[in-house]
Amino acid sequence: MDYRFSDHIAGMKPSAIREILKAPADAETISFAAGNPSPESFPVSDLARLSADIFEHHSTLALQYGATDGYPPLRQAVAKWQKERWQIGKTADEGYAFNDTTLIVSGGTQGIELACRTLCNPGEAVICEDPSFIGALNAFRSAGMRTVGVPMNDCGIDVDALEKTILANPDAHLLYVIPTFQNPMGLSWTLEVRRKVYALAKKYGILILEDNPYGETRFAGEELPTLKSMDEDGIVIYCSTFSKVLSAGMRVGFVVAPEQIASKMVIVKQTEDVHTNLFFQMLCHRYVTECDLYAHIDHIKAIYRRKCTLMLDCLARELPDAISYTKPEGGLFIWCTLPDGIDSMEFVRACKAKKLLVVPGATFNCDQDAPSNGFRINFSTPSDEQIVEGCQRLGAVAREFLSK
Ligand SMILES: Cc1ncc(COP(=O)(O)O)c(C=O)c1O
């Protein structure tokens, strides 16, 4: 049968990450390619106890259809948590011209996708950091949007380049950014960059889609305000998730956005999945309200601090000076940069031949055909022994590769 596919799927490429992960999973292969939370980070016994209680006492509620905008007690708990923790969520009662609303979504990825389908038309530009989160880029592409990239520097997004990009793309209506522990680079924007980007968005009437899945994972350095906490004009849609603090498999995320936008996102969500898995929403609610979430987050941070420090120490020992790398203060990733002019795809293949998986930077480019001299490595998933051994393999490949 000669199958016919839709135009939008015909233009989409398979994920390079998935292709790399397809490598035969032999016991000797070490993967620095995943983006998963550490398996040590799941609060299994609390979740088992709460799950049993939900099924014993609230099974009908958990097994029935629910509201599209989310399980009301979870919406309230998340709104309270985000307000207290990040000063997120403004209301007309406080004198603002808009009311922020909290929605529960099926992972942060759905929040991103709903925002784009609610606000943008196919063919329009969405402005993103370059490189950026592949899940978001693919969501934009599948909605028919053009992903237009703005380069990064040590302080975050390049603000001058951002202004030029806005001026060159008058159809752009949305700016998608990850200011804290960016994926894939592991970088955080400075306070000055945050303020300038907010001011630019306001000046040019562009909405900001702020993605903050990693904000809670800061294990070093000074905390920085979210763009949403600076939002006095109702121009920021904030997206976050339980994936990195509780469980990625539950697929529970949340959005805080002005009510007028949130109510339209609910209409789109209704046609996608009716509502987010109710049992897991109830489980998140019970965990957030009955367990010590911050004690648990401290436990996660201690794991990532240890693993990241170990990986940075190993990189310092193993990598030639010609390869630079970021030194994250949170999140899950380190970004390595090969000397100018080298395409990291070849380097990644050489690593794979030595049974080490890393992700080529081009995967995360806004322009799918542009090369990259960067590659991403992850410190949360490998064991400590794998980090040490994997960095030795990386160093050996790098020395051989650069000596050619
Ligand atoms: C930058 C970024 N945003 C959003 C997500 C989505 O998280 P989820 O859909 O699991 O909530 C991820 C996950 O890796 C991410 O790295």
Short mmCIF file of C-alpha atoms and ligand atoms in Angstrom, two decimals:
data_model
loop_
_atom_site.label_atom_id
_atom_site.label_comp_id
_atom_site.label_asym_id
_atom_site.label_seq_id
_atom_site.Cartn_x
_atom_site.Cartn_y
_atom_site.Cartn_z
CA MET A 1 0.00 0.00 0.00
CA ASP A 2 1.29 3.42 -0.94
CA TYR A 3 0.30 5.45 2.12
CA ARG A 4 -0.37 9.17 1.81
CA PHE A 5 0.67 11.33 4.77
CA SER A 6 -0.44 14.81 5.73
CA ASP A 7 1.74 17.70 4.53
CA HIS A 8 2.75 18.63 8.06
CA ILE A 9 3.96 15.15 9.04
CA ALA A 10 5.79 14.72 5.73
CA GLY A 11 7.97 17.73 6.66
CA MET A 12 8.90 16.43 10.12
CA LYS A 13 12.18 14.60 10.73
CA PRO A 14 12.57 11.72 13.20
CA SER A 15 14.19 12.87 16.44
CA ALA A 16 17.98 12.46 16.36
CA ILE A 17 17.85 11.70 20.09
CA ARG A 18 15.51 8.79 19.50
CA GLU A 19 17.63 7.55 16.59
CA ILE A 20 20.70 7.59 18.82
CA LEU A 21 18.88 5.91 21.69
CA LYS A 22 17.87 3.22 19.23
CA ALA A 23 21.49 1.99 19.40
CA PRO A 24 21.56 -1.60 20.62
CA ALA A 25 21.25 -1.38 24.39
CA ASP A 26 24.24 -3.56 25.24
CA ALA A 27 25.52 -3.47 28.78
CA GLU A 28 28.74 -1.70 27.77
CA THR A 29 27.08 1.32 26.17
CA ILE A 30 26.93 4.40 28.38
CA SER A 31 24.27 6.98 27.60
CA PHE A 32 24.78 10.67 28.30
CA ALA A 33 22.00 11.30 25.77
CA ALA A 34 18.84 10.94 27.84
CA GLY A 35 17.05 13.81 29.54
CA ASN A 36 15.42 11.77 32.27
CA PRO A 37 15.28 12.57 35.96
CA SER A 38 17.48 10.32 38.08
CA PRO A 39 15.81 7.00 38.96
CA GLU A 40 16.90 7.72 42.57
CA SER A 41 14.68 10.82 42.61
CA PHE A 42 11.22 9.22 42.79
CA PRO A 43 9.47 9.23 46.21
CA VAL A 44 8.19 5.71 45.64
CA SER A 45 7.00 4.72 49.12
CA ASP A 46 4.95 7.92 49.66
CA LEU A 47 3.42 7.58 46.20
CA ALA A 48 2.56 3.90 46.81
CA ARG A 49 0.87 4.72 50.13
CA LEU A 50 -1.13 7.65 48.69
CA SER A 51 -2.10 5.64 45.57
CA ALA A 52 -3.50 2.81 47.69
CA ASP A 53 -5.48 5.31 49.74
CA ILE A 54 -6.91 7.01 46.63
CA PHE A 55 -8.11 3.67 45.25
CA GLU A 56 -9.47 2.55 48.59
CA HIS A 57 -11.39 5.73 49.43
CA HIS A 58 -11.84 7.80 46.24
CA SER A 59 -11.91 5.27 43.42
CA THR A 60 -15.01 6.62 41.66
CA LEU A 61 -13.55 10.12 41.48
CA ALA A 62 -10.20 8.80 40.26
CA LEU A 63 -11.73 6.57 37.58
CA GLN A 64 -14.37 8.96 36.28
CA TYR A 65 -14.12 11.78 33.69
CA GLY A 66 -12.97 15.12 35.11
CA ALA A 67 -12.80 18.82 34.27
CA THR A 68 -10.67 19.90 31.30
CA ASP A 69 -8.96 22.72 33.18
CA GLY A 70 -7.86 20.31 35.92
CA TYR A 71 -8.80 18.66 39.23
CA PRO A 72 -9.95 21.70 41.24
CA PRO A 73 -8.03 20.89 44.48
CA LEU A 74 -4.82 20.48 42.46
CA ARG A 75 -5.40 23.73 40.56
CA GLN A 76 -5.83 25.54 43.89
CA ALA A 77 -2.79 23.88 45.47
CA VAL A 78 -0.57 24.69 42.46
CA ALA A 79 -1.80 28.30 42.32
CA LYS A 80 -0.99 28.75 46.04
CA TRP A 81 2.39 27.04 45.70
CA GLN A 82 3.46 29.09 42.66
CA LYS A 83 2.30 32.35 44.24
CA GLU A 84 4.22 31.74 47.46
CA ARG A 85 7.30 30.26 45.83
CA TRP A 86 7.75 32.36 42.65
CA GLN A 87 5.34 35.32 43.04
CA ILE A 88 3.42 33.96 40.06
CA GLY A 89 -0.26 34.68 39.50
CA LYS A 90 -1.59 38.27 39.48
CA THR A 91 -5.22 39.24 39.96
CA ALA A 92 -7.49 42.21 39.37
CA ASP A 93 -7.97 42.34 43.19
CA GLU A 94 -4.31 43.32 43.44
CA GLY A 95 -4.87 46.15 40.97
CA TYR A 96 -3.77 44.45 37.75
CA ALA A 97 -5.72 44.66 34.51
CA PHE A 98 -5.81 40.87 34.17
CA ASN A 99 -6.50 37.75 36.22
CA ASP A 100 -4.03 34.88 36.00
CA THR A 101 -5.54 31.41 35.97
CA THR A 102 -3.90 28.03 36.66
CA LEU A 103 -4.59 25.07 34.36
CA ILE A 104 -3.43 21.49 34.76
CA VAL A 105 -2.01 20.03 31.55
CA SER A 106 -0.58 16.68 30.44
CA GLY A 107 3.07 17.58 30.99
CA GLY A 108 4.75 20.90 30.30
CA THR A 109 5.02 19.86 26.66
CA GLN A 110 1.25 20.02 26.29
CA GLY A 111 1.21 23.49 27.85
CA ILE A 112 3.65 24.69 25.19
CA GLU A 113 1.68 23.08 22.41
CA LEU A 114 -1.66 24.47 23.65
CA ALA A 115 -0.24 27.98 23.89
CA CYS A 116 1.00 27.85 20.33
CA ARG A 117 -2.22 26.40 18.91
CA THR A 118 -4.25 28.97 20.84
CA LEU A 119 -2.22 32.02 19.86
CA CYS A 120 -0.53 31.41 16.52
CA ASN A 121 -1.49 30.70 12.94
CA PRO A 122 0.29 28.22 10.66
CA GLY A 123 3.06 29.91 8.70
CA GLU A 124 3.79 32.50 11.38
CA ALA A 125 7.16 32.81 13.08
CA VAL A 126 7.70 31.75 16.68
CA ILE A 127 10.92 33.20 18.07
CA CYS A 128 13.04 30.82 20.18
CA GLU A 129 16.46 30.62 21.75
CA ASP A 130 18.86 28.85 19.40
CA PRO A 131 19.46 26.05 20.39
CA SER A 132 16.21 25.23 22.18
CA PHE A 133 14.12 22.38 23.62
CA ILE A 134 13.42 19.87 20.85
CA GLY A 135 9.97 18.98 22.26
CA ALA A 136 8.84 22.60 21.93
CA LEU A 137 10.41 23.06 18.48
CA ASN A 138 8.61 19.97 17.23
CA ALA A 139 5.33 21.14 18.73
CA PHE A 140 5.70 24.46 16.89
CA ARG A 141 6.65 22.72 13.65
CA SER A 142 3.73 20.34 13.82
CA ALA A 143 1.45 23.36 14.22
CA GLY A 144 2.91 24.64 10.93
CA MET A 145 4.97 27.44 12.47
CA ARG A 146 8.40 28.70 11.45
CA THR A 147 10.92 28.39 14.29
CA VAL A 148 13.16 31.46 14.13
CA GLY A 149 16.24 31.30 16.35
CA VAL A 150 18.09 33.92 18.39
CA PRO A 151 21.66 33.04 19.40
CA MET A 152 22.73 32.64 23.00
CA ASN A 153 25.69 34.17 24.80
CA ASP A 154 27.08 33.70 28.32
CA CYS A 155 24.35 35.95 29.79
CA GLY A 156 21.43 34.14 28.16
CA ILE A 157 19.58 35.08 24.98
CA ASP A 158 21.41 37.73 22.91
CA VAL A 159 19.17 40.73 23.54
CA ASP A 160 20.36 42.84 20.57
CA ALA A 161 19.88 39.90 18.23
CA LEU A 162 16.43 39.35 19.73
CA GLU A 163 15.35 42.90 18.91
CA LYS A 164 16.62 42.54 15.33
CA THR A 165 14.78 39.23 14.99
CA ILE A 166 11.55 40.77 16.25
CA LEU A 167 11.88 43.61 13.74
CA ALA A 168 12.69 41.19 10.90
CA ASN A 169 9.67 38.98 11.69
CA PRO A 170 6.67 41.26 12.12
CA ASP A 171 4.34 38.22 12.00
CA ALA A 172 5.93 36.76 15.17
CA HIS A 173 3.43 36.79 17.99
CA LEU A 174 5.14 34.47 20.46
CA LEU A 175 8.59 34.31 22.06
CA TYR A 176 9.35 30.88 23.55
CA VAL A 177 12.12 30.89 26.20
CA ILE A 178 13.65 28.77 28.99
CA PRO A 179 15.47 31.41 31.07
CA THR A 180 16.46 29.06 33.92
CA PHE A 181 18.76 26.07 33.27
CA GLN A 182 18.02 26.08 29.60
CA ASN A 183 17.68 22.79 27.75
CA PRO A 184 20.01 21.97 26.00
CA MET A 185 22.68 24.42 27.23
CA GLY A 186 22.21 24.31 31.01
CA LEU A 187 22.63 28.13 31.07
CA SER A 188 20.54 30.65 33.03
CA TRP A 189 19.85 34.21 31.91
CA THR A 190 21.14 37.05 34.08
CA LEU A 191 18.67 39.36 35.83
CA GLU A 192 19.54 42.15 33.39
CA VAL A 193 18.72 39.98 30.39
CA ARG A 194 15.42 38.94 32.00
CA ARG A 195 14.43 42.58 32.52
CA LYS A 196 15.48 43.61 29.01
CA VAL A 197 13.62 40.76 27.34
CA TYR A 198 10.45 41.55 29.28
CA ALA A 199 10.76 45.21 28.24
CA LEU A 200 11.31 44.26 24.56
CA ALA A 201 8.29 41.96 24.53
CA LYS A 202 6.19 44.73 26.03
CA LYS A 203 7.53 47.32 23.57
CA TYR A 204 6.77 45.20 20.51
CA GLY A 205 3.52 43.61 21.77
CA ILE A 206 4.88 40.04 21.72
CA LEU A 207 3.67 37.39 24.17
CA ILE A 208 6.30 35.46 26.13
CA LEU A 209 5.89 31.72 26.63
CA GLU A 210 8.16 31.07 29.63
CA ASP A 211 9.04 27.42 30.17
CA ASN A 212 10.39 26.67 33.64
CA PRO A 213 10.64 22.92 34.23
CA TYR A 214 14.00 23.14 36.02
CA GLY A 215 13.63 26.19 38.31
CA GLU A 216 13.24 24.04 41.43
CA THR A 217 16.43 22.08 40.72
CA ARG A 218 18.88 24.91 41.51
CA PHE A 219 21.72 23.29 43.47
CA ALA A 220 24.18 26.22 43.36
CA GLY A 221 24.24 30.00 42.86
CA GLU A 222 21.72 32.77 43.42
CA GLU A 223 18.04 32.35 42.68
CA LEU A 224 16.68 34.56 39.87
CA PRO A 225 13.13 35.80 39.34
CA THR A 226 10.96 34.25 36.64
CA LEU A 227 9.74 36.48 33.81
CA LYS A 228 6.20 35.66 34.93
CA SER A 229 6.87 37.23 38.34
CA MET A 230 7.73 40.47 36.46
CA ASP A 231 4.51 40.33 34.46
CA GLU A 232 2.49 43.48 35.14
CA ASP A 233 0.90 43.59 31.70
CA GLY A 234 -0.54 40.09 31.18
CA ILE A 235 2.03 39.23 28.50
CA VAL A 236 3.62 36.08 29.98
CA ILE A 237 2.26 32.54 29.73
CA TYR A 238 4.08 30.39 32.27
CA CYS A 239 4.55 26.68 31.86
CA SER A 240 5.97 24.20 34.37
CA THR A 241 5.68 20.56 35.37
CA PHE A 242 5.84 17.90 38.06
CA SER A 243 8.18 15.92 35.78
CA LYS A 244 11.43 17.04 37.40
CA VAL A 245 10.26 17.23 41.02
CA LEU A 246 8.00 14.18 41.38
CA SER A 247 7.68 11.95 38.32
CA ALA A 248 7.98 12.42 34.56
CA GLY A 249 5.84 9.38 33.81
CA MET A 250 2.78 10.84 35.54
CA ARG A 251 2.55 13.48 32.78
CA VAL A 252 1.21 16.27 35.00
CA GLY A 253 2.19 19.85 34.25
CA PHE A 254 0.65 23.27 34.74
CA VAL A 255 0.19 26.63 33.05
CA VAL A 256 -0.40 30.03 34.63
CA ALA A 257 -1.76 32.53 32.10
CA PRO A 258 -4.16 35.46 31.89
CA GLU A 259 -7.71 34.13 32.07
CA GLN A 260 -8.61 35.26 28.53
CA ILE A 261 -5.79 33.13 27.11
CA ALA A 262 -6.21 30.22 29.54
CA SER A 263 -9.90 29.84 28.71
CA LYS A 264 -9.07 29.44 25.00
CA MET A 265 -6.32 26.92 25.82
CA VAL A 266 -8.94 24.86 27.66
CA ILE A 267 -11.03 24.68 24.47
CA VAL A 268 -8.03 23.34 22.53
CA LYS A 269 -7.18 20.87 25.32
CA GLN A 270 -10.73 19.54 25.29
CA THR A 271 -10.24 18.37 21.70
CA GLU A 272 -6.84 16.83 22.49
CA ASP A 273 -7.22 14.70 25.61
CA VAL A 274 -10.41 15.88 27.38
CA HIS A 275 -8.41 16.21 30.60
CA THR A 276 -5.14 15.18 32.21
CA ASN A 277 -5.07 11.74 33.89
CA LEU A 278 -7.25 12.27 36.94
CA PHE A 279 -5.67 9.64 39.16
CA PHE A 280 -2.24 11.20 38.74
CA GLN A 281 -3.66 14.69 39.31
CA MET A 282 -5.13 13.40 42.60
CA LEU A 283 -1.83 11.78 43.48
CA CYS A 284 0.08 15.03 42.82
CA HIS A 285 -2.46 16.91 44.93
CA ARG A 286 -2.12 14.50 47.84
CA TYR A 287 1.68 14.62 47.60
CA VAL A 288 1.87 18.41 47.45
CA THR A 289 -0.56 18.92 50.33
CA GLU A 290 0.40 16.01 52.63
CA CYS A 291 4.10 15.34 52.08
CA ASP A 292 7.10 17.60 52.42
CA LEU A 293 7.69 18.53 48.78
CA TYR A 294 10.65 20.76 49.63
CA ALA A 295 12.38 18.08 51.68
CA HIS A 296 12.01 15.88 48.62
CA ILE A 297 13.30 18.62 46.29
CA ASP A 298 16.32 19.06 48.60
CA HIS A 299 16.97 15.34 48.20
CA ILE A 300 16.81 15.67 44.38
CA LYS A 301 19.08 18.72 44.46
CA ALA A 302 21.66 16.84 46.53
CA ILE A 303 21.70 14.04 43.92
CA TYR A 304 22.11 16.45 41.00
CA ARG A 305 24.72 18.59 42.80
CA ARG A 306 26.80 15.48 43.39
CA LYS A 307 26.40 14.13 39.86
CA CYS A 308 26.99 17.46 38.14
CA THR A 309 30.10 18.17 40.25
CA LEU A 310 31.41 14.72 39.48
CA MET A 311 30.84 15.16 35.75
CA LEU A 312 32.44 18.63 35.72
CA ASP A 313 35.49 17.29 37.61
CA CYS A 314 35.79 14.42 35.10
CA LEU A 315 35.44 16.78 32.12
CA ALA A 316 38.15 19.07 33.56
CA ARG A 317 40.45 16.05 33.80
CA GLU A 318 39.59 14.34 30.52
CA LEU A 319 38.71 16.94 27.89
CA PRO A 320 41.32 18.81 25.85
CA ASP A 321 41.28 22.61 26.37
CA ALA A 322 39.93 23.09 22.85
CA ILE A 323 36.52 21.84 24.02
CA SER A 324 34.65 24.26 26.26
CA TYR A 325 31.55 23.42 28.30
CA THR A 326 28.92 25.15 30.43
CA LYS A 327 28.94 24.87 34.24
CA PRO A 328 25.28 24.62 35.22
CA GLU A 329 23.87 25.55 38.64
CA GLY A 330 20.78 23.38 38.15
CA GLY A 331 18.86 21.42 35.54
CA LEU A 332 20.08 18.21 33.97
CA PHE A 333 22.45 19.16 31.13
CA ILE A 334 25.93 20.34 30.21
CA TRP A 335 26.61 21.77 26.75
CA CYS A 336 30.00 21.12 25.17
CA THR A 337 31.41 23.16 22.30
CA LEU A 338 33.96 21.87 19.79
CA PRO A 339 36.30 24.31 18.04
CA ASP A 340 34.71 26.53 15.36
CA GLY A 341 34.01 24.88 12.04
CA ILE A 342 33.73 21.31 13.36
CA ASP A 343 30.35 19.65 12.83
CA SER A 344 29.53 17.76 16.02
CA MET A 345 27.60 15.09 14.08
CA GLU A 346 30.87 13.37 13.11
CA PHE A 347 32.10 13.64 16.67
CA VAL A 348 28.89 12.10 18.01
CA ARG A 349 29.30 9.17 15.60
CA ALA A 350 32.85 8.67 16.83
CA CYS A 351 31.52 8.59 20.42
CA LYS A 352 28.87 6.06 19.44
CA ALA A 353 31.58 3.83 17.95
CA LYS A 354 33.22 3.89 21.40
CA LYS A 355 29.87 2.99 23.03
CA LEU A 356 29.12 6.44 24.39
CA LEU A 357 25.89 8.22 23.44
CA VAL A 358 25.72 12.03 23.38
CA VAL A 359 23.28 14.28 21.47
CA PRO A 360 24.46 16.32 18.47
CA GLY A 361 23.74 20.05 18.81
CA ALA A 362 22.04 20.29 15.42
CA THR A 363 19.10 18.39 16.96
CA PHE A 364 18.21 21.51 18.94
CA ASN A 365 18.67 24.09 16.17
CA CYS A 366 15.73 26.18 15.06
CA ASP A 367 16.89 25.72 11.48
CA GLN A 368 16.80 21.94 11.07
CA ASP A 369 19.45 22.02 8.32
CA ALA A 370 22.01 24.18 10.15
CA PRO A 371 25.14 22.46 11.48
CA SER A 372 26.32 22.80 15.09
CA ASN A 373 29.67 22.45 16.80
CA GLY A 374 27.94 21.71 20.12
CA PHE A 375 26.68 18.55 21.77
CA ARG A 376 24.61 17.91 24.91
CA ILE A 377 25.45 15.59 27.76
CA ASN A 378 23.26 14.64 30.72
CA PHE A 379 24.41 13.98 34.28
CA SER A 380 21.16 12.95 35.99
CA THR A 381 20.58 9.52 34.44
CA PRO A 382 24.00 7.76 34.37
CA SER A 383 25.33 6.17 37.56
CA ASP A 384 28.42 7.71 39.18
CA GLU A 385 30.57 4.89 37.74
CA GLN A 386 29.13 5.52 34.27
CA ILE A 387 29.87 9.25 34.58
CA VAL A 388 33.54 8.52 35.32
CA GLU A 389 33.89 5.87 32.62
CA GLY A 390 31.82 7.83 30.05
CA CYS A 391 33.97 10.96 30.51
CA GLN A 392 37.10 8.85 29.99
CA ARG A 393 35.62 7.59 26.70
CA LEU A 394 34.64 11.16 25.76
CA GLY A 395 38.19 12.38 26.44
CA ALA A 396 39.71 9.54 24.41
CA VAL A 397 37.41 10.27 21.43
CA ALA A 398 38.10 14.01 21.70
CA ARG A 399 41.88 13.61 21.73
CA GLU A 400 41.79 11.29 18.74
CA PHE A 401 39.24 13.40 16.87
CA LEU A 402 41.06 16.70 17.35
CA SER A 403 44.46 15.27 16.47
CA LYS A 404 43.27 14.36 12.94
C1 LIG B 1 12.82 22.76 28.52
C2 LIG B 1 11.79 21.72 28.75
N1 LIG B 1 10.50 22.09 28.75
C3 LIG B 1 9.52 21.21 28.97
C4 LIG B 1 9.82 19.90 29.22
C5 LIG B 1 8.63 19.00 29.32
O1 LIG B 1 8.42 18.33 30.42
P1 LIG B 1 7.13 17.40 30.57
O2 LIG B 1 6.37 17.41 29.30
O3 LIG B 1 7.68 16.07 30.93
O4 LIG B 1 6.39 18.03 31.68
C6 LIG B 1 11.13 19.45 29.24
C7 LIG B 1 11.45 18.05 29.46
O5 LIG B 1 12.50 17.55 29.23
C8 LIG B 1 12.15 20.40 29.01
O6 LIG B 1 13.45 20.07 29.00
#
